[in-house]
XYZ file of C-alpha atoms in Angstrom:
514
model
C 0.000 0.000 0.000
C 1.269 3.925 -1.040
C 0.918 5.500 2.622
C 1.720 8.953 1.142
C -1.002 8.363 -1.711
C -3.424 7.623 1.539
C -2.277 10.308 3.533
C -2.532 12.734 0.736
C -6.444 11.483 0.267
C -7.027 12.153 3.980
C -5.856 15.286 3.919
C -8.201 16.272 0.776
C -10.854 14.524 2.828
C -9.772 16.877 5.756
C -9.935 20.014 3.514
C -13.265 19.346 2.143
C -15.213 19.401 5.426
C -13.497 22.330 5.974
C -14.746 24.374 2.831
C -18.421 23.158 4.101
C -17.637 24.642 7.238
C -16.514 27.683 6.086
C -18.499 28.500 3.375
C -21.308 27.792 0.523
C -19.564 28.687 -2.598
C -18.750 25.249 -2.935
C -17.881 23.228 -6.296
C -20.708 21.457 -6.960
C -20.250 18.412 -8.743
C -23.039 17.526 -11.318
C -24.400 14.348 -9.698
C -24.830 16.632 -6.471
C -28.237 16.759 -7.704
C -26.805 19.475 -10.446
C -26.382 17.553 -13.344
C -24.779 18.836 -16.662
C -26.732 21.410 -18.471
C -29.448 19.678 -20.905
C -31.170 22.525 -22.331
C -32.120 21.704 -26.401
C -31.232 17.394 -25.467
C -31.519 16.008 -29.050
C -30.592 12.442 -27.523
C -27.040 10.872 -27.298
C -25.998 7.782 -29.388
C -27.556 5.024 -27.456
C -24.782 2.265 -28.077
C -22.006 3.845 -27.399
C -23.425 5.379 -24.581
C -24.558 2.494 -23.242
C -21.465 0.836 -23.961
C -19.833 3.760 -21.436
C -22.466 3.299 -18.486
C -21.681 -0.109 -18.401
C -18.333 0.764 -17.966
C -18.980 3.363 -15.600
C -21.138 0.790 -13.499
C -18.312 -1.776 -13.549
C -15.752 -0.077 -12.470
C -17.919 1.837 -9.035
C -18.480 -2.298 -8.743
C -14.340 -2.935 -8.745
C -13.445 0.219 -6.414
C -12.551 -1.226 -2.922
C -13.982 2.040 -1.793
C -17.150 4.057 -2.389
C -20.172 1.438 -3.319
C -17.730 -1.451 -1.857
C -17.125 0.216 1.236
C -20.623 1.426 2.180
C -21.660 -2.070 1.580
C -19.470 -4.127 3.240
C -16.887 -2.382 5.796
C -19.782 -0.939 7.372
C -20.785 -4.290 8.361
C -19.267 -7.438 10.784
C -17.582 -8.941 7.664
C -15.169 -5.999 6.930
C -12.710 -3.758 8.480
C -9.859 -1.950 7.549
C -7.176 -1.574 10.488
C -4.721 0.949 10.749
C -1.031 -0.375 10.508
C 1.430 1.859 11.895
C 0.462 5.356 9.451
C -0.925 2.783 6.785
C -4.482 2.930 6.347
C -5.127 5.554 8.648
C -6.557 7.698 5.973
C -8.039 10.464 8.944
C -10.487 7.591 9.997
C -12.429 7.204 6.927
C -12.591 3.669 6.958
C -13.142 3.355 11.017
C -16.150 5.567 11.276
C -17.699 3.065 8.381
C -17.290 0.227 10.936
C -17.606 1.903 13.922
C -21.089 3.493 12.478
C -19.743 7.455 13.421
C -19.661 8.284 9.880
C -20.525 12.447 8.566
C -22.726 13.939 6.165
C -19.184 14.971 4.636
C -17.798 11.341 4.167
C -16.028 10.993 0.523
C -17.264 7.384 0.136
C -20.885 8.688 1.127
C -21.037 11.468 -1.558
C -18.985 10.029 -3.897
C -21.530 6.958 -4.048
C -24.114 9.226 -3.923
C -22.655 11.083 -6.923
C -21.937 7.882 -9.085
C -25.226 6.385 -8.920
C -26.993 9.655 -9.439
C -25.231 10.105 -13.010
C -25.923 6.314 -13.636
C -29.487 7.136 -13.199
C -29.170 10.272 -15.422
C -27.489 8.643 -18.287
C -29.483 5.775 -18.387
C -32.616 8.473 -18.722
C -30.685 10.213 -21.926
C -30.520 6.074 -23.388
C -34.504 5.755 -22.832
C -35.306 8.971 -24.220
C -36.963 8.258 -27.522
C -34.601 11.242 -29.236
C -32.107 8.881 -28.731
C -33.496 6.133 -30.814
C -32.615 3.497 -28.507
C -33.230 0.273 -30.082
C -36.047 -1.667 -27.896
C -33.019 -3.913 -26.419
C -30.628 -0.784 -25.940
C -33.779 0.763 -24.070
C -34.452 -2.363 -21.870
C -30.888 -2.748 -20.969
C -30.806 0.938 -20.072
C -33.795 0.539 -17.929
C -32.123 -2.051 -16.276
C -29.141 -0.345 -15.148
C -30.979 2.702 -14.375
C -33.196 0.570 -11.854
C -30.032 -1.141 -10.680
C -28.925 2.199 -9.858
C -31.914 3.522 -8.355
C -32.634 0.227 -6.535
C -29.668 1.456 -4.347
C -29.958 5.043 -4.021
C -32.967 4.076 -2.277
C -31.608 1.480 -0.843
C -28.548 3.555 0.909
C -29.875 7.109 1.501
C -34.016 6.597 1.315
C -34.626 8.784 -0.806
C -33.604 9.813 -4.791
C -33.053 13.258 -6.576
C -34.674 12.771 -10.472
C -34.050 14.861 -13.352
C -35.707 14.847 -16.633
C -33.144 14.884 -19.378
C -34.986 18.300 -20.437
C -34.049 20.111 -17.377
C -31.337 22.805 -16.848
C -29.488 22.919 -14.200
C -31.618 26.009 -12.913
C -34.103 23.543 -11.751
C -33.658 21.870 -8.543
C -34.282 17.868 -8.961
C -37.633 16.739 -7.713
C -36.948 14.218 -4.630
C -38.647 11.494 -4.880
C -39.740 9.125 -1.659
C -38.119 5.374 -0.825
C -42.130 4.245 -2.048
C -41.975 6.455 -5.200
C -38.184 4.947 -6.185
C -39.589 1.656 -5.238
C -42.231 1.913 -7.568
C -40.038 3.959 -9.844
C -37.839 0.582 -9.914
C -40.529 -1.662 -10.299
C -41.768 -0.461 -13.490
C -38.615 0.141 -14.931
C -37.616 -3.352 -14.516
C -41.151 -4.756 -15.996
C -40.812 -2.618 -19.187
C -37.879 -4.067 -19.256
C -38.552 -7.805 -19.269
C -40.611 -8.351 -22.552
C -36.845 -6.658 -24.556
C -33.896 -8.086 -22.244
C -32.539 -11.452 -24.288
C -32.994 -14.688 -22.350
C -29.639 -15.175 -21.184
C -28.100 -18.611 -19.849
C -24.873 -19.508 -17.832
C -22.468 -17.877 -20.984
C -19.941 -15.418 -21.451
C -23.001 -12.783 -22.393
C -24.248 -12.995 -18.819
C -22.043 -9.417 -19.036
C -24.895 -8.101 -19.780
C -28.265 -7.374 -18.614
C -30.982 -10.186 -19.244
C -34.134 -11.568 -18.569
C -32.352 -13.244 -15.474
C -30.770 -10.483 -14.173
C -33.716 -7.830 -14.181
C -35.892 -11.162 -12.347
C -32.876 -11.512 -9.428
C -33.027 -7.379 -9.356
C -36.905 -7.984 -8.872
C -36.772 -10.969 -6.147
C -34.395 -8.208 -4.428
C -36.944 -5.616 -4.703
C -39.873 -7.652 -3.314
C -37.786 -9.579 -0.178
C -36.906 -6.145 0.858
C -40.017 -4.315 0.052
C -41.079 -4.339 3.798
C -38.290 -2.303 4.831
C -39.167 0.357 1.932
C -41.708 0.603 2.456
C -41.442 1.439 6.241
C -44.375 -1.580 7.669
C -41.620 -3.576 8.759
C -44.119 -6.712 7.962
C -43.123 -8.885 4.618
C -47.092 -8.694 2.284
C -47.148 -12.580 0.923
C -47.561 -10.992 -2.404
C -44.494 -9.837 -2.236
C -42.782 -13.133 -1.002
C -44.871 -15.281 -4.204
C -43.260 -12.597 -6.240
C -40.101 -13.376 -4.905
C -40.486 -16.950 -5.476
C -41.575 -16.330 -8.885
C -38.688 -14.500 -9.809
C -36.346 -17.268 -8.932
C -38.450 -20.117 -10.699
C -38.005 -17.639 -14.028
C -34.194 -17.509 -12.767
C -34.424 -21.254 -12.927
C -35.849 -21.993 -16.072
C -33.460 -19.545 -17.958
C -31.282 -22.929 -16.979
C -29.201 -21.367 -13.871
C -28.719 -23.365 -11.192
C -26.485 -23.879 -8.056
C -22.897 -25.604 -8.762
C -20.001 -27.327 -6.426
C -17.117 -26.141 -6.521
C -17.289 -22.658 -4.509
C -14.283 -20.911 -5.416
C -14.707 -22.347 -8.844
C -17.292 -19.784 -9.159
C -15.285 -17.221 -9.154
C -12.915 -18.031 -11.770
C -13.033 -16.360 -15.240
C -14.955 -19.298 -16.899
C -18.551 -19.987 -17.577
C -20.296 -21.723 -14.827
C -24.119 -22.493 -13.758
C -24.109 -19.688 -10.822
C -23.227 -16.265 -12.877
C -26.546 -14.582 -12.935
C -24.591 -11.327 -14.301
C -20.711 -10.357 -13.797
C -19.113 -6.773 -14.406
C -15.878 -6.658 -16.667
C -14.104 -4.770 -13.975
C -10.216 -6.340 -12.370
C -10.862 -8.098 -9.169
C -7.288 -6.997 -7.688
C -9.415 -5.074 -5.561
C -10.791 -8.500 -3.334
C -7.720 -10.126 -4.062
C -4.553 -7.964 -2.795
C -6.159 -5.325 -0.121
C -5.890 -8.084 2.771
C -2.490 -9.635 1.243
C 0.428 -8.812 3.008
C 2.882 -7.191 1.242
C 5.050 -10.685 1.344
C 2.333 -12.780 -0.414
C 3.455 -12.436 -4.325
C 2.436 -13.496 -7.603
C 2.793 -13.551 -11.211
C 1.331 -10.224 -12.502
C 1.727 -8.677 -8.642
C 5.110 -8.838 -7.560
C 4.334 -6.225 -5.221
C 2.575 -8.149 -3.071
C -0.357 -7.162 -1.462
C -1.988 -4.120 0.286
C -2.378 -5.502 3.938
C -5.246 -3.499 4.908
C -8.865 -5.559 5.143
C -9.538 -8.261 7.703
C -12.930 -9.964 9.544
C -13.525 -10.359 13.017
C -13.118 -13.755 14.464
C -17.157 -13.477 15.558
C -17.813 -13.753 11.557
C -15.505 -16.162 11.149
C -16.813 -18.245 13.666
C -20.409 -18.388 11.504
C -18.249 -21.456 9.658
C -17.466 -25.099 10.849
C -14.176 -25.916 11.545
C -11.440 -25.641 14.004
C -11.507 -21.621 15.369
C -7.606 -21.482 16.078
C -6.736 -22.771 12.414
C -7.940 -23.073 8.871
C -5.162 -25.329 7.121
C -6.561 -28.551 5.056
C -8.335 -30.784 7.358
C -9.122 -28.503 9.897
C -12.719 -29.683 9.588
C -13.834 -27.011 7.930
C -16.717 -27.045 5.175
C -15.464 -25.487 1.756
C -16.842 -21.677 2.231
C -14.279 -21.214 4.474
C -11.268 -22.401 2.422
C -8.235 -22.903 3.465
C -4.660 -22.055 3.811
C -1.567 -24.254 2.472
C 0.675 -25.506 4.472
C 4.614 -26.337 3.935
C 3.453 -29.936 2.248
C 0.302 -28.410 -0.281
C 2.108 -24.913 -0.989
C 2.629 -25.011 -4.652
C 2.371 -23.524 -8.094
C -1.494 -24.588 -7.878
C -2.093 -21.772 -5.195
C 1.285 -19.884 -5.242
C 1.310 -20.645 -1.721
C -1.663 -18.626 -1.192
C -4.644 -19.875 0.498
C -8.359 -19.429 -0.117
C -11.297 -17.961 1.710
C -10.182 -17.207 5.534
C -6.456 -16.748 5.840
C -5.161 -17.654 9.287
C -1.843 -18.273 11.300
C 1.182 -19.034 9.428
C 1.596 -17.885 5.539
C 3.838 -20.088 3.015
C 5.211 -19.072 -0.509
C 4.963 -20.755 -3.704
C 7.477 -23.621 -2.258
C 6.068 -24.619 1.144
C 8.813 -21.908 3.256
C 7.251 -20.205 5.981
C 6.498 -16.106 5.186
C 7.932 -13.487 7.109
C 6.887 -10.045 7.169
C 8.924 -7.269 6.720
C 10.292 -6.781 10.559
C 11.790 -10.427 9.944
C 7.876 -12.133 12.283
C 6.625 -15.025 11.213
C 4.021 -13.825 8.847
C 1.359 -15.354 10.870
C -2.525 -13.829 10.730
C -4.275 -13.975 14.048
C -7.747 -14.086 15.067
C -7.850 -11.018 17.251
C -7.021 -7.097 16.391
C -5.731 -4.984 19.087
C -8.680 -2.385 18.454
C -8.843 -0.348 15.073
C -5.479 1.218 15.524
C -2.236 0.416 17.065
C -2.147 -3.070 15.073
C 1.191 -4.621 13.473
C 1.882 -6.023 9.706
C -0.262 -9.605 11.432
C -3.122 -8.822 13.199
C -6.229 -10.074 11.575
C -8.292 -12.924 9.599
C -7.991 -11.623 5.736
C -10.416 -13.124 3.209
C -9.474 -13.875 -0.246
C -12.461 -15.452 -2.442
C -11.139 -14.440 -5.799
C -7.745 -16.193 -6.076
C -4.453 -14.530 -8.096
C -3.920 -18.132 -9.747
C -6.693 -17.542 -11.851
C -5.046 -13.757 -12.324
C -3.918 -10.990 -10.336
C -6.136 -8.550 -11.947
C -8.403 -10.192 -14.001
C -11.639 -8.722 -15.563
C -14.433 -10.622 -13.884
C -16.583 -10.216 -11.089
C -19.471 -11.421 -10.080
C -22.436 -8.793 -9.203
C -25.830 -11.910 -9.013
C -25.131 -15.075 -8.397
C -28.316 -18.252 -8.074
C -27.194 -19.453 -4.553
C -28.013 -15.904 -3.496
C -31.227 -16.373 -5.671
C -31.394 -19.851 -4.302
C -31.599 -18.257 -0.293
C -33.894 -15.393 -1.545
C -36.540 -18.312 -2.416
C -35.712 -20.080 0.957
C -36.094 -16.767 2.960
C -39.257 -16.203 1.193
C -41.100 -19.092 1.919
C -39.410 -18.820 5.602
C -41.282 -15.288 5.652
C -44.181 -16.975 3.847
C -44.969 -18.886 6.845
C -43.280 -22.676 5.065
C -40.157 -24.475 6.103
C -36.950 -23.498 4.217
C -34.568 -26.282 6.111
C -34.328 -28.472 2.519
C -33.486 -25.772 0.583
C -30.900 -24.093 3.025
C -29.524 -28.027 3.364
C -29.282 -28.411 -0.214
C -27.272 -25.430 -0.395
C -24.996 -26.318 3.054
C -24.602 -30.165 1.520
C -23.242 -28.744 -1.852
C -20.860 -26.726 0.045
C -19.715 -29.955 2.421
C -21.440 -28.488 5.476
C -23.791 -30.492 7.697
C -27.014 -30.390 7.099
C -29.438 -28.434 9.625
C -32.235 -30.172 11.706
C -34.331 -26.679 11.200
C -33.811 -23.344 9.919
C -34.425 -19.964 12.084
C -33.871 -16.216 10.989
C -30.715 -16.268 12.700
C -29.310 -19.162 10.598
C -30.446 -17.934 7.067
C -28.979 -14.538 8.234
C -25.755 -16.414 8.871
C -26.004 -18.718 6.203
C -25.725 -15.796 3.705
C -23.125 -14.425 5.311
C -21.402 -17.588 4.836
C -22.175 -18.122 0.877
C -22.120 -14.304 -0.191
C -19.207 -12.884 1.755
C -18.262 -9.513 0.122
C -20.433 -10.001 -2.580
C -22.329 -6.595 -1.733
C -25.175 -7.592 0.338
C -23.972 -7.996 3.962
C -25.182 -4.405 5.251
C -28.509 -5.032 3.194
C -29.200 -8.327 4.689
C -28.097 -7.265 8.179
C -31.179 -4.741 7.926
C -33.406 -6.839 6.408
C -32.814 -9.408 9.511
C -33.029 -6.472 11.902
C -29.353 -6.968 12.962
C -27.275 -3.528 11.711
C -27.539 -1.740 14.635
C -26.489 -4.508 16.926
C -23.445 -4.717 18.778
C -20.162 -6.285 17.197
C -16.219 -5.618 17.903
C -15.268 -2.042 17.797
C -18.489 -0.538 16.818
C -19.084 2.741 19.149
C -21.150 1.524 21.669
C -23.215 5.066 20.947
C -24.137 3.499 17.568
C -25.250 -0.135 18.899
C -29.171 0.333 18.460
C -29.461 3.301 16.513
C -31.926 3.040 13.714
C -30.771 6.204 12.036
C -27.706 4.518 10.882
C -29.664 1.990 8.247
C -29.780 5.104 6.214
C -26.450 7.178 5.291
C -26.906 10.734 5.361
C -27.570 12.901 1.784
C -24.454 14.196 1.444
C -24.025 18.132 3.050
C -22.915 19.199 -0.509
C -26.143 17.589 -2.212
C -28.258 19.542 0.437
C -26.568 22.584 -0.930
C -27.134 21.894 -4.493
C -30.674 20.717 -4.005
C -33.046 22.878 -1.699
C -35.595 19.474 -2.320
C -33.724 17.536 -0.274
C -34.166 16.725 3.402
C -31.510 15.439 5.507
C -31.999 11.893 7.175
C -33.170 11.867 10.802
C -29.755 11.521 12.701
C -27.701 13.773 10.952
C-alpha cells in the first residue's frame, strides 16, 4: 500500500469538510443533484453510450472504496485496520465500521454522486430522441433501476431529473415508495426486450435473469421500503416467482465454490461486471504474499472479526486442510500443499502461518513469522499480522483479471428459501441443499438467525452484507469495535444525503440523525 497516496487522500478529505464549514460557494459536482446542463437534449448515441455506463457501473463495482465500502466495511464482515500510518486515511474507513460516519464522508457522496449520473445517463438512453433500439432501451432501464434500486436502498430517498431540465431547476426528490415503484416499473418494461440469457460469457450483460434476481431483491426487501416492517405474501410469491423464471433460464447452483469465481462460464453467474478483481484479491495480502502479474505483493489493509468467522465449521484457532472445515471457508496451504497450484496462497479465511509458492514459511517485513491472528488490538495500534484476511477471488486464476461477479443463483437460491421462511413454510431443505453442496452439515431446522448467517457464509463480500443485516433487523447490533453510541441506533440503516447535495438541491431533506 502507497501511505503517502493515503495520507494525501485524507488530507483532501480533511480540507473538504473544511470548505463546508466555512463557506457555501462550494464546487458542486453535477451528480450533487446538479447535473450537466441539458437545455435543447436532441438524444445521445444510445450504443455507445450504453457501452460507457456499463463501464462506468463496472468499475464503481471494482473500487474497494465508495459502493464497496458502504456495503461491506460498514458491516461485521469488513474492516480496515490501521497499521502503523498505513491505512489511517483520517479515519475514513473506522467511522464506516464503527457506524460514526458524517454527512461529509467521501465514500458517502462520492456513491451518492456515481449512482446519481448512472441514473441520469441511463434516462438520456430511454429517451426516444435517442433512438434506442427496444433492447438498448431495456438494458438501459435495467441499469438505471439497478442504480436507483440502491440510491434508495442507501440514503431513502432519490433526486430525479428529466433529461430536459437545466441545471436552474432543482431535482424533484422522490420518496423510498416512489423509487420503489419507480424501480418496479422500470424493470417490468424491461422484461418483454432483455434477451434470455443462460450460464455464458453474455451474462455481461443485462438479461431476462438479471432484471428477475433485481426484482426478487426488490420484493424480499419491500417491507423495509416501504417502512411496515411486515413482509405482504404478495411480495414473497413474487419473490419466489422470480427465482423459478431464474431457474428456467437454466441457472442453477454448482459445487465447486471458489470455482465460481474463476473467469470461466459456470451455472451460478446470474450477471458479472468486466471490472479487475485486484481489488478483493490484494487489499488483505500482506505485502510478502506475491504473484505472477503482482510482484508487489499485497496491500495488507482488510480483515474480519473472528465473531464472523466463527459463523463457519471448523477448528476456530486454524484453517489449514483438514481442519474440519466445510469449503466456504477455504483454506490455507501448508509447507506440504504450498505449490504452483495456489502460489502458496490460500483461499477464503487466511489464518496463522503464511507459506510461498514452495512450502517456506512467510515473514513479514520486521523479519515475524508472517502469521494472521484471530484477534485485532482495536482499530489502531495493530502490526503487519493482526487479523483474519479473506481472499475469495484467487491470483492463480489472475492478479487482476476482468471478472466479477455482481448476481449469483445461490443468493437467488436463499432469496426463495427466505421467502417461503417469511411466507410462513419451512426453508430447512433448501438451506440443506445449499450447506450439503458446500460440504457443510445439514441443519435439523432453519431460524432467521441461521439464514442470516447462512448468507453471510455463501455471499461474503459479494455486496449484500449491510442489506441483509437490515433486512434481519441486525445492523444496529453490537459487534467488535463498533461505538457503543451506535449499537441500536436506527438512524444509521440510512447514510446521510451528502451536506454538498443539500446545498445543491433545496428538495432535499436530511436523514433523521444527521
Amino acid at each position: 500500500m502507497n501511505t503517502k497516496l493515503f495520507t494525501k487522500r485524507g488530507l483532501m478529505t480533511a480540507l473538504s469538510a473544511l470548505l463546508i464549514i466555512s463557506c457555501t460557494d462550494l464546487e458542486i459536482e453535477e451528480t450533487d443533484s446538479i447535473f450537466e446542463e441539458s437545455d435543447g437534449f436532441s438524444g445521445v448515441p444510445a450504443q455507445s453510450s450504453l457501452t460507457q455506463l456499463y463501464n462506468d457501473i463496472f468499475g464503481q463495482l471494482g473500487n474497494q472504496e465508495d459502493f464497496f465500502a458502504l456495503n461491506e466495511v460498514s458491516t461485521d464482515e469488513l474492516l480496515v485496520p490501521t497499521r502503523g500510518t498505513d491505512w489511517g486515511d483520517n479515519g475514513i474507513w473506522r467511522t464506516l465500521h464503527t457506524h460514526t460516519w458524517a454527512t461529509t464522508h467521501d465514500y458517502i457522496l462520492n456513491t451518492w454522486n456515481n449512482l446519481n449520473q448512472n441514473v441520469f445517463r441511463a434516462s438520456e438512453i430511454i429517451d426516444p430522441r435517442s433512438s434506442p433500439t427496444p433492447q438498448e432501451e431495456a438494458e438501459a432501464r435495467f441499469l438505471r433501476a439497478f442504480s436507483m434500486f440502491w440510491v434508495m436502498d442507501l440514503y431513502g430517498q432519490v433526486p430525479f431529473r428529466e433529461v430536459d431540465e437545466g441545471p436552474e431547476v432543482s431535482p424533484r426528490v422522490l420518496t423510498r415508495q416512489e423509487a420503489y415503484d419507480f424501480v418496479l416499473d422500470d424493470l417490468t418494461r424491461a422484461l418483454p426486450n432483455l434477451p434470455v440469457t443462460g450460464p455464458s460469457p453474455q451474462t455481461e450483460f443485462a438479461s431476462q435473469a438479471s432484471a428477475h434476481f433485481l426484482l426478487a431483491k426488490l420484493h424480499l426487501n419491500a417491507h423495509i421500503y416501504n417502512g411496515t416492517g411486515t413482509p405482504e405474501a404478495s411480495d414473497m410469491t413474487a419473490v419466489i416467482n422470480a427465482v423459478d423464471a431464474i431457474a428456467g433460464d437454466g441457472f442453477g447452483l454448482q459445487s465447486g465454490y471458489f470455482e465460481i469465481f474463476e473467469e470461466s462460464v459456470d451455472n451460478e453467474t446470474i450477471w458479472w461486471a468486466r471490472t479487475s478483481v485486484g481489488n478483493r484479491i490484494w487489499n488483505g495480502l500482506h505485502y510478502n504474499q506475491i504473484a505472477p502479474g503482482n510482484d508487489g505483493g499485497g496491500w495488507n489493509g482488510f480483515s474480519t472479526l473472528a465473531e464472523f468467522y466463527d459463523l463457519f465449521e471448523g477448528d476456530p484457532n486454524t484453517n489449514t486442510v483438514g481442519s474440519g472445515q466445510e469449503e466456504r471457508r477455504g483454506f490455507v496451504p501448508d509447507a506440504t500443499n504450498a505449490n504452483s497450484s495456489n502460489l502458496g496462497i490460500g483461499y477464503g479465511f487466511l489464518l496463522g502461518q503464511q507459506y510461498d509458492v514452495n512450502g517456506n514459511p512467510l515473514k513479514d517485513r520486521i523479519d515475524q513469522p508472517l502469521a494472521f491472528t484471530r484477534e485485532l488490538p482495536g482499530l489502531i495500534g495493530n502490526n503487519e499480522r493482526t487479523g483474519i484476511r479473506v481472499i475469495k477471488y484467487h491470483p492463480v486464476n489472475g492478479s487482476f483479471t476482468s471478472h466479477e461477479v455482481v448476481f449469483r443463483y445461490a443468493d437467488a437460491h436463499l432469496m426463495k428459501a427466505e421467502a417461503m421462511m417469511r411466507s410462513g413454510g419451512d426453508p430447512t431443505a433448501m438451506v440443506n441443499e445449499l450447506r450439503i453442496l458446500r460440504q457443510a452439515d445439514p441443519l435439523g431446522a432453519v431460524t432467521e438467525s441461521d439464514l442470516l448467517a447462512e448468507r453471510g457464509r455463501e455471499l461474503y463480500i459479494e455486496f449484500w452484507r449491510r442489506n441483509d443485516l437490515i433486512r434481519f433487523g441486525e445492523f444496529t447490533k453490537d459487534w467488535e469495535f463498533k461505538e457503543p453510541a451506535s449499537v441500536g441506533d436506527i438512524n444509521k440503516q440510512l447514510y446521510p444525503i451528502p451536506a454538498n447535495a443539500l446545498l445543491s438541491n433545496p428538495n432535499l431533506v436530511q436523514n433523521p440523525g444527521y
